[in-house]
Coordinates of C-alpha atoms in Angstrom, one line a residue:
M1 CA -1.1 6.6 -22.5
R2 CA -0.1 10.1 -23.1
L3 CA -2.1 11.9 -20.5
H4 CA -0.5 15.3 -20.6
L5 CA 0.9 16.8 -23.8
F6 CA 0.6 16.2 -27.5
F7 CA 0.9 18.2 -30.7
L8 CA -1.8 19.0 -33.2
I9 CA -0.4 19.5 -36.6
L10 CA -3.0 21.7 -38.4
L11 CA -2.4 22.1 -42.1
A12 CA -5.0 24.8 -42.5
G13 CA -2.9 28.0 -42.7
S14 CA 0.2 25.9 -41.8
T15 CA -0.7 26.5 -38.1
C16 CA 0.9 24.4 -35.4
F17 CA 0.1 24.6 -31.7
A18 CA 0.1 22.4 -28.6
V19 CA -2.8 21.6 -26.3
N20 CA -1.9 20.7 -22.7
Y21 CA -4.9 18.6 -21.6
S22 CA -5.1 16.3 -18.6
G23 CA -8.6 15.4 -17.4
P24 CA -9.6 13.8 -14.0
I25 CA -9.1 10.1 -14.1
G26 CA -9.4 7.2 -11.7
H27 CA -11.9 6.3 -8.9
R28 CA -11.3 8.4 -5.8
E29 CA -8.2 9.9 -7.5
A30 CA -10.4 11.8 -10.0
F31 CA -12.0 13.8 -7.2
L32 CA -8.6 14.5 -5.6
A33 CA -7.3 16.3 -8.7
N34 CA -5.4 13.1 -9.8
A35 CA -3.6 12.7 -6.5
G36 CA -3.3 9.1 -5.3
G37 CA 0.1 7.7 -6.0
G38 CA 0.4 6.8 -2.3
M39 CA -3.2 5.5 -2.0
A40 CA -4.0 1.8 -1.4
E41 CA -7.1 -0.2 -2.4
S42 CA -8.5 2.1 -5.1
P43 CA -9.5 0.9 -8.6
G44 CA -7.6 3.9 -9.8
N45 CA -4.4 2.3 -8.8
V46 CA -4.3 0.5 -12.2
L47 CA -3.4 3.9 -13.8
L48 CA -1.5 5.8 -11.1
N49 CA 0.3 3.3 -9.0
P50 CA -0.6 -0.4 -9.4
A51 CA 1.2 -1.4 -6.2
G52 CA -1.7 0.1 -4.2
L53 CA -3.8 -3.0 -5.1
G54 CA -1.3 -5.2 -3.4
F55 CA -2.7 -4.0 0.0
R56 CA -6.3 -4.7 -1.0
Q57 CA -7.8 -6.5 2.0
N58 CA -11.2 -7.2 0.6
K59 CA -11.4 -10.7 -1.0
E60 CA -14.4 -9.9 -3.1
S61 CA -14.2 -9.1 -6.8
S62 CA -15.3 -5.6 -7.9
L63 CA -16.4 -3.7 -11.0
T64 CA -15.7 0.0 -11.3
V65 CA -17.1 2.5 -13.9
S66 CA -16.1 6.1 -13.7
G67 CA -16.0 9.1 -16.0
N68 CA -17.6 12.4 -17.0
A69 CA -21.4 12.5 -17.0
I70 CA -21.2 15.9 -18.9
S71 CA -18.3 18.0 -19.8
R72 CA -17.8 21.2 -21.7
Q73 CA -14.6 22.2 -23.3
E74 CA -13.7 25.8 -24.4
F75 CA -10.5 26.0 -26.4
N76 CA -8.6 29.3 -27.1
V77 CA -6.6 28.9 -30.3
S78 CA -4.6 31.8 -31.7
Q79 CA -6.2 33.3 -34.8
Y80 CA -9.2 31.0 -34.6
A81 CA -12.6 31.8 -33.1
V82 CA -13.3 28.4 -31.5
D83 CA -16.9 27.3 -30.8
P84 CA -17.3 26.9 -27.0
E85 CA -20.4 24.8 -27.2
E86 CA -18.6 21.5 -27.6
M87 CA -20.0 18.9 -25.1
S88 CA -19.0 15.3 -24.6
I89 CA -20.2 12.3 -22.7
R90 CA -17.6 9.6 -22.3
P91 CA -16.4 7.0 -19.7
L92 CA -12.8 7.4 -18.5
L93 CA -12.2 4.1 -16.7
A94 CA -13.8 0.7 -16.4
A95 CA -11.9 -1.8 -14.3
G96 CA -12.6 -5.3 -12.9
I97 CA -10.5 -6.4 -9.9
Y98 CA -10.1 -10.0 -9.0
P99 CA -8.3 -11.2 -5.8
T100 CA -6.3 -14.5 -6.1
N101 CA -4.2 -16.6 -3.8
Y102 CA -1.1 -15.0 -5.1
G103 CA -2.0 -11.3 -5.3
T104 CA -4.6 -9.1 -7.0
M105 CA -5.3 -9.0 -10.7
A106 CA -7.2 -6.3 -12.6
I107 CA -8.4 -5.8 -16.2
F108 CA -9.1 -2.2 -17.3
I109 CA -10.2 0.0 -20.2
S110 CA -9.7 3.8 -20.1
N111 CA -10.4 6.8 -22.3
P112 CA -8.3 9.4 -20.7
T113 CA -8.5 12.0 -23.5
S114 CA -11.2 13.0 -26.0
F115 CA -12.0 16.3 -27.5
K116 CA -13.0 18.2 -30.6
I117 CA -12.0 21.7 -31.8
Y118 CA -13.9 23.8 -34.2
G119 CA -12.8 27.2 -35.4
G120 CA -12.4 29.8 -38.1
S121 CA -10.5 33.0 -38.9
S122 CA -10.7 35.9 -41.2
S123 CA -8.0 38.4 -42.1
S124 CA -7.2 41.0 -44.7
E125 CA -3.8 42.3 -45.8
S126 CA -2.9 44.4 -48.9
G127 CA -6.4 43.9 -50.3
V128 CA -6.3 40.1 -50.0
N129 CA -9.0 38.5 -47.8
I130 CA -8.2 35.1 -46.3
K131 CA -10.7 32.9 -44.5
T132 CA -9.9 29.6 -42.9
L133 CA -11.9 26.9 -41.2
L134 CA -10.6 24.3 -38.8
R135 CA -11.7 21.1 -37.2
V136 CA -9.7 18.6 -35.0
D137 CA -11.0 15.3 -33.5
Y138 CA -8.8 13.6 -31.0
E139 CA -9.3 10.3 -29.2
E140 CA -7.2 8.2 -26.9
L141 CA -8.0 4.7 -25.7
A142 CA -6.1 2.2 -23.6
A143 CA -6.6 -1.3 -22.3
G144 CA -4.5 -3.4 -20.1
M145 CA -4.0 -5.7 -17.1
T146 CA -2.6 -5.1 -13.6
W147 CA -0.9 -7.5 -11.2
A148 CA 0.0 -6.5 -7.6
R149 CA 1.2 -8.4 -4.5
E150 CA 1.9 -7.6 -0.9
I151 CA 5.4 -9.0 -0.1
H152 CA 5.6 -7.5 3.4
P153 CA 3.0 -5.9 5.8
H154 CA 4.6 -2.6 4.9
F155 CA 5.6 -3.1 1.3
S156 CA 3.9 -4.1 -2.0
W157 CA 4.7 -4.0 -5.7
G158 CA 2.6 -4.0 -8.9
V159 CA 2.7 -3.5 -12.6
S160 CA 0.2 -2.4 -15.2
A161 CA 0.8 -3.0 -18.9
G162 CA -1.3 -2.8 -22.1
I163 CA -1.9 -1.2 -25.4
G164 CA -2.8 2.4 -26.1
V165 CA -4.3 3.8 -29.4
E166 CA -4.4 7.4 -30.4
T167 CA -6.3 8.6 -33.4
Q168 CA -6.5 12.2 -34.7
K169 CA -8.2 13.8 -37.7
S170 CA -7.6 17.3 -38.8
Y171 CA -9.6 19.2 -41.4
G172 CA -8.6 22.5 -42.9
Y173 CA -10.2 24.9 -45.5
A174 CA -8.8 28.1 -46.8
L175 CA -10.1 30.7 -49.2
A176 CA -8.2 33.7 -50.6
S177 CA -10.0 36.4 -52.5
Q178 CA -9.3 39.9 -53.8
M179 CA -11.9 42.5 -54.8
G180 CA -14.6 39.8 -54.4
V181 CA -12.9 37.4 -56.8
T182 CA -11.7 34.0 -55.6
A183 CA -8.0 33.6 -56.0
V184 CA -7.2 30.4 -54.2
T185 CA -9.2 27.7 -52.4
S186 CA -7.6 24.7 -50.6
F187 CA -8.8 21.8 -48.5
S188 CA -6.6 19.5 -46.4
L189 CA -7.3 16.3 -44.4
T190 CA -4.8 14.6 -42.1
E191 CA -5.4 11.3 -40.4
Q192 CA -3.0 10.0 -37.8
K193 CA -2.9 6.8 -35.7
T194 CA -0.4 5.6 -33.2
V195 CA -0.5 2.2 -31.4
S196 CA 1.8 2.0 -28.4
L197 CA 2.8 -0.4 -25.6
F198 CA 2.7 1.1 -22.1
I199 CA 4.0 -0.3 -18.8
V200 CA 3.6 1.2 -15.3
P201 CA 5.6 -0.5 -12.6
G202 CA 5.2 0.8 -9.0
V203 CA 5.9 0.2 -5.3
L204 CA 4.1 1.3 -2.2
F205 CA 5.7 1.6 1.2
K206 CA 3.8 2.0 4.5
A207 CA 6.5 3.9 6.3
T208 CA 4.5 4.4 9.5
D209 CA 0.9 3.9 10.5
H210 CA 0.2 7.5 9.4
W211 CA 2.4 7.8 6.3
N212 CA 2.4 5.9 2.9
V213 CA 4.9 6.6 0.1
G214 CA 4.4 5.4 -3.4
L215 CA 6.6 5.6 -6.5
S216 CA 5.6 4.6 -10.1
V217 CA 7.1 5.0 -13.5
K218 CA 5.3 5.1 -16.9
A219 CA 7.1 4.2 -20.1
L220 CA 5.8 4.1 -23.7
A221 CA 7.1 2.3 -26.7
D222 CA 5.4 2.9 -30.1
L223 CA 4.5 -0.3 -31.9
S224 CA 3.2 1.5 -35.1
S225 CA 2.5 5.0 -36.2
S226 CA 1.2 6.3 -39.5
A227 CA -0.3 9.4 -41.0
T228 CA -1.7 10.6 -44.3
T229 CA -2.2 14.1 -45.6
M230 CA -4.3 15.0 -48.6
R231 CA -4.5 18.5 -50.1
F232 CA -6.7 19.8 -52.8
R233 CA -6.2 23.2 -54.3
T234 CA -7.6 25.4 -57.1
N235 CA -6.6 28.9 -58.2
S236 CA -8.0 31.6 -60.5
S237 CA -5.6 30.9 -63.3
S238 CA -7.0 27.4 -63.8
P239 CA -10.3 27.2 -61.9
T240 CA -11.3 23.9 -63.4
T241 CA -8.1 22.2 -62.5
V242 CA -7.7 20.6 -59.0
E243 CA -4.2 20.2 -57.8
E244 CA -4.0 17.1 -55.6
L245 CA -1.2 16.1 -53.2
N246 CA -1.1 13.0 -51.1
N247 CA 1.7 12.5 -48.5
S248 CA 2.1 9.5 -46.2
Y249 CA 4.6 9.7 -43.4
D250 CA 5.6 8.4 -40.0
P251 CA 4.9 10.9 -37.2
N252 CA 6.8 8.7 -34.7
G253 CA 9.5 10.5 -32.7
T254 CA 10.3 9.9 -29.1
S255 CA 7.8 9.1 -26.3
P256 CA 8.0 10.7 -22.8
L257 CA 9.0 8.9 -19.6
S258 CA 7.1 10.0 -16.5
F259 CA 7.6 9.5 -12.8
R260 CA 5.1 9.9 -9.9
L261 CA 5.9 10.2 -6.2
G262 CA 2.8 10.0 -4.1
Q263 CA 2.3 10.4 -0.4
E264 CA -0.7 9.7 1.9
F265 CA -0.8 11.4 5.3
I266 CA -3.3 9.7 7.6
F267 CA -4.1 12.2 10.4
S268 CA -7.0 10.1 11.8
A269 CA -9.6 7.6 10.6
N270 CA -11.6 10.5 9.2
H271 CA -8.9 12.8 7.7
D272 CA -6.4 12.0 4.9
V273 CA -4.2 14.3 2.8
Y274 CA -2.6 13.2 -0.5
L275 CA 0.3 14.9 -2.1
D276 CA 1.7 13.8 -5.5
L277 CA 4.7 15.2 -7.5
I278 CA 4.8 14.2 -11.2
Y279 CA 7.4 14.7 -13.8
Q280 CA 7.0 14.0 -17.5
G281 CA 10.0 14.2 -19.9
A282 CA 10.1 15.9 -23.2
S283 CA 9.0 14.1 -26.4
S284 CA 9.0 14.8 -30.1
S285 CA 6.9 14.2 -33.3
Y286 CA 7.1 14.9 -37.0
N287 CA 4.7 16.5 -39.5
A288 CA 4.1 15.9 -43.2
N289 CA 7.1 18.1 -44.1
N290 CA 9.4 16.0 -41.9
E291 CA 9.7 18.9 -39.5
K292 CA 10.5 17.9 -35.9
F293 CA 8.4 19.4 -33.0
L294 CA 9.6 19.1 -29.4
T295 CA 7.2 19.1 -26.4
D296 CA 8.4 20.6 -23.2
E297 CA 8.9 18.6 -20.0
I298 CA 6.2 19.0 -17.4
W299 CA 6.4 19.4 -13.7
S300 CA 3.1 19.1 -11.8
G301 CA 1.8 18.6 -8.3
A302 CA -1.6 17.5 -6.9
L303 CA -3.0 18.0 -3.4
G304 CA -6.1 16.1 -2.2
Y305 CA -8.0 15.9 1.0
R306 CA -10.5 13.3 2.3
N307 CA -12.9 14.0 5.2
S308 CA -15.3 11.3 6.5
F309 CA -18.4 12.6 8.2
S310 CA -19.6 9.1 9.0
N311 CA -19.2 5.5 7.9
D312 CA -21.4 6.2 4.9
V313 CA -20.5 9.7 3.7
E314 CA -17.2 11.4 3.0
T315 CA -16.1 14.5 1.0
L316 CA -13.2 14.6 -1.4
W317 CA -11.3 17.8 -2.5
G318 CA -8.4 18.4 -4.8
Y319 CA -6.2 21.0 -6.5
S320 CA -3.4 20.4 -9.0
Y321 CA -0.9 22.7 -10.8
A322 CA 1.2 21.9 -13.9
R323 CA 3.9 23.9 -15.4
S324 CA 5.7 23.6 -18.8
G325 CA 7.6 25.9 -21.0
S326 CA 4.4 26.7 -23.0
A327 CA 1.5 26.8 -20.4
D328 CA 0.4 26.9 -16.8
S329 CA -2.5 24.6 -15.9
N330 CA -4.8 24.5 -12.9
S331 CA -7.4 21.9 -11.8
L332 CA -10.0 22.0 -9.1
T333 CA -12.2 19.0 -8.1
A334 CA -14.8 18.2 -5.4
G335 CA -16.9 15.2 -4.7
V336 CA -19.2 13.4 -2.2
A337 CA -18.7 9.6 -1.7
L338 CA -21.6 7.5 -0.5
E339 CA -20.8 4.0 0.8
R340 CA -23.3 1.2 1.3
R341 CA -21.9 -2.1 2.6
N342 CA -18.9 -2.7 0.3
N343 CA -20.2 -0.5 -2.5
E344 CA -19.2 3.1 -3.2
F345 CA -20.6 5.8 -5.4
I346 CA -19.0 9.2 -5.8
F347 CA -20.3 12.2 -7.7
G348 CA -18.8 15.7 -8.0
L349 CA -17.6 18.6 -10.2
Y350 CA -14.3 19.5 -11.8
Y351 CA -12.7 22.6 -13.5
L352 CA -9.6 22.7 -15.7
S353 CA -7.8 25.6 -17.2
S354 CA -4.6 26.1 -19.2
V355 CA -3.1 29.5 -19.8
P356 CA -0.6 29.6 -22.7
R357 CA 2.7 31.4 -22.6
E358 CA 3.2 31.6 -26.3
A359 CA 1.1 33.0 -29.1
D360 CA 0.9 29.8 -31.1
T361 CA -0.1 27.6 -28.1
G362 CA -3.7 26.6 -27.5
G363 CA -5.3 27.2 -24.1
F364 CA -8.5 25.9 -22.8
N365 CA -11.1 25.7 -20.1
S366 CA -13.0 22.5 -19.3
Y367 CA -15.6 21.8 -16.6
G368 CA -18.3 19.3 -15.9
V369 CA -19.9 16.7 -13.7
M370 CA -18.0 13.5 -12.7
F371 CA -19.1 10.2 -11.3
S372 CA -17.6 6.9 -10.2
S373 CA -19.2 3.7 -9.0
N374 CA -17.4 0.7 -7.5
V375 CA -19.5 -2.4 -6.8
E376 CA -18.1 -5.4 -5.0
Y377 CA -19.8 -8.8 -5.3

């Protein structure tokens, strides 16, 4: 699961840029700006630190569904006027947790990243007018299993593993004209798919009654990757002839390795602070011209706060900041959790922004409504 950085190879106008997109994910973690590496007994442990499920005291099975009720994404791509009206409705996580005599097992499906970009540009130089249109559809899905076990009252371990699938389609159209006469038209379509194996081992240590420390590592290994680019072109010298080029290639390069150090500070039964530090290494990919593109390493931190007003109501707040060589990203989240018996429902809001440092890097703003429901039976 690549939750942070990936490249979009856009063949319209030979433009290449990177989008740094990391949406809220998890159960309580989503409302804490993705902090929670030191949290125990949350369904979101399956993604952030599976060792947290090792301390699960409830012997009931549970089903969790969480995601974005409504989200709006506004991308800022250099030279393209991107339509800001894109809205999406999608689940981010569905997990079933099943206690056993030898630990806790979970099965989960997640959709951590999904977006569409539309745009167009128009320019004129030396009497030649160039117009381009752009569309990118990106989807990431992952499914896997988790196993966690408490081996000491103060220590637990766990591991999540599964399969991730990334699909991307890029459409490009370009038109060049001079004095109102069409000189060149071109259309390109790129389809890319990557299937990878992911594994997330983790440990959680209850250092004191008021301090938990968790560490998890996420590794990826690509099982298969393929891409196909088709280009169609006509020019004024032979307007009835369509030049066609098909190119199949392997975009596989290197996959990033990431580390998460999470801490939970328990000030009282009603006040908890969560602090996570995350590092993701650099990775690479290739385009149709066999050009290698490197992604930057990313350092990020997330700070979350939980305040219980009563046994039935609590508030969750979060802020995170991520820094790479190409962009600075910020995230704000807030939610209200309602508990009834052993069931919990959370709803709230989120806001994400990424400010690019380079002219060919895409920035974005995203905001919307989130929900998460955990039912034990």
